[in-house]
Structure formats: C-alpha cells, structure tokens
Coordinates of C-alpha atoms in Angstrom, one line a residue:
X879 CA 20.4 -67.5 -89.5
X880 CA 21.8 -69.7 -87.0
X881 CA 20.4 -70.7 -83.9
X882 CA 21.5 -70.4 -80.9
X883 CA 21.1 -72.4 -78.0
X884 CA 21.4 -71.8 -73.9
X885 CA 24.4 -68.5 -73.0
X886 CA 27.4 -69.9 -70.7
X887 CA 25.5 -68.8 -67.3
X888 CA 22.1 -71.3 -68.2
X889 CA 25.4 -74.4 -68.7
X890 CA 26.8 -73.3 -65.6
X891 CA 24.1 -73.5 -63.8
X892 CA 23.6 -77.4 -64.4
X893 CA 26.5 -77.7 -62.5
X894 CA 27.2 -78.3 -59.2
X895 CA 29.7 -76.9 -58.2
X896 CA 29.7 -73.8 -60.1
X897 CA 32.6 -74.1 -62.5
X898 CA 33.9 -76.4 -65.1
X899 CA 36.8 -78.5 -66.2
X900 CA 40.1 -77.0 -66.4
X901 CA 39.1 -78.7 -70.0
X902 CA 36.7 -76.7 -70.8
X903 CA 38.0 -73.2 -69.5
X904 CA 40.7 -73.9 -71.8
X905 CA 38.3 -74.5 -75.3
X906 CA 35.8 -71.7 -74.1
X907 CA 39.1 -69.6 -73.9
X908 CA 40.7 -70.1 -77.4
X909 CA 37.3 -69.8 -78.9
X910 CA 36.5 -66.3 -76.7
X911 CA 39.6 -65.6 -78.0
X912 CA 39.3 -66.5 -81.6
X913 CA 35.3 -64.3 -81.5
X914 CA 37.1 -61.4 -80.4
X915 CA 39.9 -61.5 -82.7
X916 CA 37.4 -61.6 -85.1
X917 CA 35.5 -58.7 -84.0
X918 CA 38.5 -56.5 -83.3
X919 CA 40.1 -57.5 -86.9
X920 CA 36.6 -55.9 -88.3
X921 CA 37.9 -52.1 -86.4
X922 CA 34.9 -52.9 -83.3
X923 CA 35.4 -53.3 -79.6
X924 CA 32.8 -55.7 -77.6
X925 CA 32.9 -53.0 -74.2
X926 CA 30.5 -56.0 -72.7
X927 CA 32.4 -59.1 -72.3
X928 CA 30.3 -61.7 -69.6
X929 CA 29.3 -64.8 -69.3
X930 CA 25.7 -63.9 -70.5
X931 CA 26.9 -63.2 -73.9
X932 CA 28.3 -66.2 -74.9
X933 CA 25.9 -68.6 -76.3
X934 CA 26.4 -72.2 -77.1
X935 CA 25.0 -73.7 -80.4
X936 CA 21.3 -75.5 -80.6
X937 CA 22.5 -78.3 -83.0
X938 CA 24.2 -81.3 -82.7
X939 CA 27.3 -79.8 -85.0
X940 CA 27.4 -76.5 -83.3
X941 CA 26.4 -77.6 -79.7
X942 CA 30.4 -77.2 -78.7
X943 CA 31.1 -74.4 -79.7
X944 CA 30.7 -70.6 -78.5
X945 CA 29.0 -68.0 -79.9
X946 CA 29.4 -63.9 -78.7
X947 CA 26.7 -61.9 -78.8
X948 CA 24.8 -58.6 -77.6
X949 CA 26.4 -55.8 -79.6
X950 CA 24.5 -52.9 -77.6
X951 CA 27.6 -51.2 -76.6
X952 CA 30.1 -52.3 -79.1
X953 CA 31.8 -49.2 -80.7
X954 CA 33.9 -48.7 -83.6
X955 CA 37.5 -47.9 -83.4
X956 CA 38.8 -44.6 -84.6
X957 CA 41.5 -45.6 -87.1
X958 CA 43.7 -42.8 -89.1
X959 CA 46.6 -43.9 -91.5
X960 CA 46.6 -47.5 -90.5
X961 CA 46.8 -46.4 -86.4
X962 CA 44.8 -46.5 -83.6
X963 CA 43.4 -43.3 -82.5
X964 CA 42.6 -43.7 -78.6
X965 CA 39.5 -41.0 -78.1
X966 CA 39.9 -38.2 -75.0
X967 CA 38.5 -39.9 -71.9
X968 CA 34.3 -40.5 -71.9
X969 CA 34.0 -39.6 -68.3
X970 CA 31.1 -42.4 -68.9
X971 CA 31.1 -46.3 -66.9
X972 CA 31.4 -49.0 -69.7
X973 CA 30.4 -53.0 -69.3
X974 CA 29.1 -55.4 -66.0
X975 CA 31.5 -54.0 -63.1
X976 CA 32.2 -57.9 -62.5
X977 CA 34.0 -58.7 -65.3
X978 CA 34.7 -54.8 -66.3
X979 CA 38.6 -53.8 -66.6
X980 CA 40.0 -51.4 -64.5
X981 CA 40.5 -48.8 -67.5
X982 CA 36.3 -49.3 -67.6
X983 CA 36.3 -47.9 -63.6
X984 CA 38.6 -45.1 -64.4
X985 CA 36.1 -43.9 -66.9
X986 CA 38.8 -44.2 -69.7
X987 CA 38.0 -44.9 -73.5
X988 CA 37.7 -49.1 -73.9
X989 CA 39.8 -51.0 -76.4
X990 CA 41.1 -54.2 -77.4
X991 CA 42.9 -54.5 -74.2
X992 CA 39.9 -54.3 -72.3
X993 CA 38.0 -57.0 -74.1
X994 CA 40.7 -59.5 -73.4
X995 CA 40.6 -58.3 -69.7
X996 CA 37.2 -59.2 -68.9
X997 CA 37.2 -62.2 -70.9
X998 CA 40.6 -63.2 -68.9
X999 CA 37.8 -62.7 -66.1
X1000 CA 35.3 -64.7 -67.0
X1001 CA 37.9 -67.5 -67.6
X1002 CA 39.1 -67.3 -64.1
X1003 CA 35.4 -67.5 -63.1
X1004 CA 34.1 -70.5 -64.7
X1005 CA 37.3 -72.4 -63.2
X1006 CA 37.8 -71.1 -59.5
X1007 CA 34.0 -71.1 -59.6
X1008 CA 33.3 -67.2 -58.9
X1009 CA 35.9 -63.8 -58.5
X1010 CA 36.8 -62.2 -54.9
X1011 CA 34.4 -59.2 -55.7
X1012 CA 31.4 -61.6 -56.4
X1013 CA 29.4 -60.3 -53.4
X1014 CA 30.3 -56.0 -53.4
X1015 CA 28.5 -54.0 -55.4
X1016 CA 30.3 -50.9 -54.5
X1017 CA 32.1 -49.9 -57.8
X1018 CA 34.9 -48.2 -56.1
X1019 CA 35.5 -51.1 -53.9
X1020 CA 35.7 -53.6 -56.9
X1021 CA 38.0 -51.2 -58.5
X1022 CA 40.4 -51.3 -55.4
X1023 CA 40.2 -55.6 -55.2
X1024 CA 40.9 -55.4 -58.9
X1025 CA 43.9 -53.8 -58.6
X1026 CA 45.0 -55.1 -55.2
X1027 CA 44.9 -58.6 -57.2
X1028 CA 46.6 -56.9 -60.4
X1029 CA 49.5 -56.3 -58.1
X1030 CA 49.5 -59.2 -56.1
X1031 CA 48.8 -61.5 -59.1
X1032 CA 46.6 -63.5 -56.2
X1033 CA 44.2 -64.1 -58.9
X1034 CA 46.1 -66.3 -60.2
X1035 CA 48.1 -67.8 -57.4
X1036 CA 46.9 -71.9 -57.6
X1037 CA 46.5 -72.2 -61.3
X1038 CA 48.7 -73.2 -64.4
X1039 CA 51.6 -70.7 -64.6
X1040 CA 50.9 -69.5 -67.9
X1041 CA 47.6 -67.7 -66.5
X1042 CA 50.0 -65.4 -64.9
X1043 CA 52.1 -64.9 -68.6
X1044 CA 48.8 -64.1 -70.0
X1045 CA 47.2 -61.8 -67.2
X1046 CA 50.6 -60.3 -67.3
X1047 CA 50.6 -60.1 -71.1
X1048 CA 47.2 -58.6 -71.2
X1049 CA 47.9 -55.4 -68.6
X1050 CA 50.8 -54.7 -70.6
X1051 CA 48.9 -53.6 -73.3
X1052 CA 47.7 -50.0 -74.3
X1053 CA 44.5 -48.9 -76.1
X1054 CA 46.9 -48.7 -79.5
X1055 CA 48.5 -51.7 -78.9
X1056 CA 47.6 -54.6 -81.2
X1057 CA 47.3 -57.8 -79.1
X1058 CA 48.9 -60.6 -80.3
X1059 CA 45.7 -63.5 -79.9
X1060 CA 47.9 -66.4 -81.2
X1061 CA 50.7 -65.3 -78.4
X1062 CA 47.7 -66.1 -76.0
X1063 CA 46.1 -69.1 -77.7
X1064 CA 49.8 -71.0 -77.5
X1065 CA 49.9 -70.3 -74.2
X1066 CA 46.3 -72.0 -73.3
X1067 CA 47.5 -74.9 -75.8
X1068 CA 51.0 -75.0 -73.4
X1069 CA 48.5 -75.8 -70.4
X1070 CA 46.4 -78.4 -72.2
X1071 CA 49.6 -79.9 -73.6
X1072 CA 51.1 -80.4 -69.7
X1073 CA 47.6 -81.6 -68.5
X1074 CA 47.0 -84.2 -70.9
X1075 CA 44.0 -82.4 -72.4
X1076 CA 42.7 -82.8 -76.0
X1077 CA 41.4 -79.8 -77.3
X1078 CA 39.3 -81.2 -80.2
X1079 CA 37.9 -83.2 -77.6
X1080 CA 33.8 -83.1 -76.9
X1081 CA 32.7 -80.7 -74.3
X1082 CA 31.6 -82.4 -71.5
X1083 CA 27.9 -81.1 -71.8
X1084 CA 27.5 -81.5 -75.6
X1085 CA 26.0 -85.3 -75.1
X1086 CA 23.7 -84.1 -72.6
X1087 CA 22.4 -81.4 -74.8
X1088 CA 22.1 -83.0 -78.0
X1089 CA 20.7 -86.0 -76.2
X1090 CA 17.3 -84.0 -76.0
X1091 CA 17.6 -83.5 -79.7
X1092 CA 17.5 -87.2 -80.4

C-alpha cells in the first residue's frame, strides 16, 4: 500500500502567499488531469474534486507527484451499448459548493464534465491564490458568481490565454460527451513551453519535504 503524505491544502499552507508557481499549477494540472482520466476510463465519476483530496507522496520518489483520493461520493457511470446514459435529474447537491460545477447547483446528474470543472477550479485557486466566492456561503449566490464569471470569462482575464481555450473547452462539454484529456494536457504544455518551464522539473517543495526524511 502506498503511503501518502500531506493533501494540497497542508503544502499550501506553508506558503505565504497562498498560491504557487505558475510552475506548479501547471504539473499539479496535467497530473489532476491524468488521475481523472484514469478514473473516468474505469466508467466512475470523482463528484468531489478539492484541494483536500489530493495528496502528495511520503517518499523521496513519490514526494512530487499527486495522488486523488476520497471516493465517498464517486458513482458509477451508466453505460449501455458502448454510450453514456445521463440518469433523470437527482434533485440532490453534489461536491464542496467552492469548487462544485454549476451542473452540481442545478441539482443535475454529475459527469466527466463536471470533474474537469472543479478541478479547472482548483487550478485557478492555487495560482490567483483563492476564487471570487471564497467568502459567501450562500449556495445560490455562488451559483450566480459562477456563472456571471462563465459569461464574462473574468476568471480568467490576467492569465495565459490557453486557460480561456480550456475553461471554454470544458463548458462545451455534455454529461455524454467524452472529454478529450490530451486536447487539455497540450494546451497546459503550450503555456509551459512560452514560459520557459520544465515540466519534469522538481517541485519546488519536494527538497523541503524529503529533507526531513534524510
């Protein structure tokens, strides 16, 4: 069994300010990405997406990379003939309303699409440092920010243009809709190539961490 070291909120907290490295957004994105893909590829939907559930590693060879976890409300995708079956709405809220799509406040069935949403959240977070609804804890009021910013695309306003292509990429998608992860994964590499950033690079907390192991 592997274990598993401190989840993505414990490393942010070290940090002053609260956010990291364009750097690191984009690694903790293609490997979000990549976990996901993973899950979805196995017919399951996470529904729970946040920065709590992602876990870093607790050895010096897995101490950089990300691990998702917390299954509680994962649920299995109704598949018939090869094709995605979306269910009749739940009527039921789904996820953390921070990071939870606006298909979760509308009380519609979760997919795929969803998953990518709030982790295209969470990657906005760990880089601006926090989202607009941060402080309101009124679901409906979340709800209406989220899809003021959908519209406005001010969510994305001062970063790399190909966050825009992706948020744009990911609300285009339908609960039957197979999402195309390497589409999105190019376009995080596009944005590392034009900012000089090495990928297979160290994080910048890994020698810190394993440090204490040594």
């Amino acid at each position: 069994m592997e274990l598993l070291g401190p989840s993505m909120i414990d490393v942010v907290n070290r940090q002053k300010p609260y956010k990291f490295t364009l750097s690191q957004v984009l690694k903790f994105g293609i490997q979000g990405l990549e976990s996901l893909s993973s899950i979805h590829a196995k017919g399951f939907v996470h529904r729970d997406v946040k920065p709590g559930n992602f876990v870093i590693g607790n050895t010096v060879e897995t101490s950089g990379i990300f691990y998702l976890i917390d299954f509680g409300l994962c649920k299995k995708l109704k598949i018939k003939d090869g094709v995605v079956i979306k269910p009749p709405q739940n009527g039921n809220f789904r996820g953390t309303m921070r990071y939870a799509s606006i298909q979760a406040h509308k009380k519609e069935e979760l997919g795929r699409n969803d998953d990518l949403m709030s982790l295209f959240y969470v990657v906005i977070e760990f880089y601006v440092g926090k989202l607009p609804w941060l402080d309101i804890f009124d679901k409906d009021e979340v709800h209406r920010l989220k899809e003021d910013f959908r519209q406005s695309h001010l969510l994305t306003k001062q970063l790399p243009e190909q966050f825009l292509e992706i948020e744009r990429y990911i609300t285009s998608l339908d609960y039957i809709e197979t999402p195309d992860y390497e589409r999105i994964k190019q376009l995080i590499r596009q944005i590392a190539n034009e900012n000089f950033i090495d990928l297979d690079q160290k994080l910048e907390w890994e020698n810190e961490l394993n440090g204490r192991k040594t």
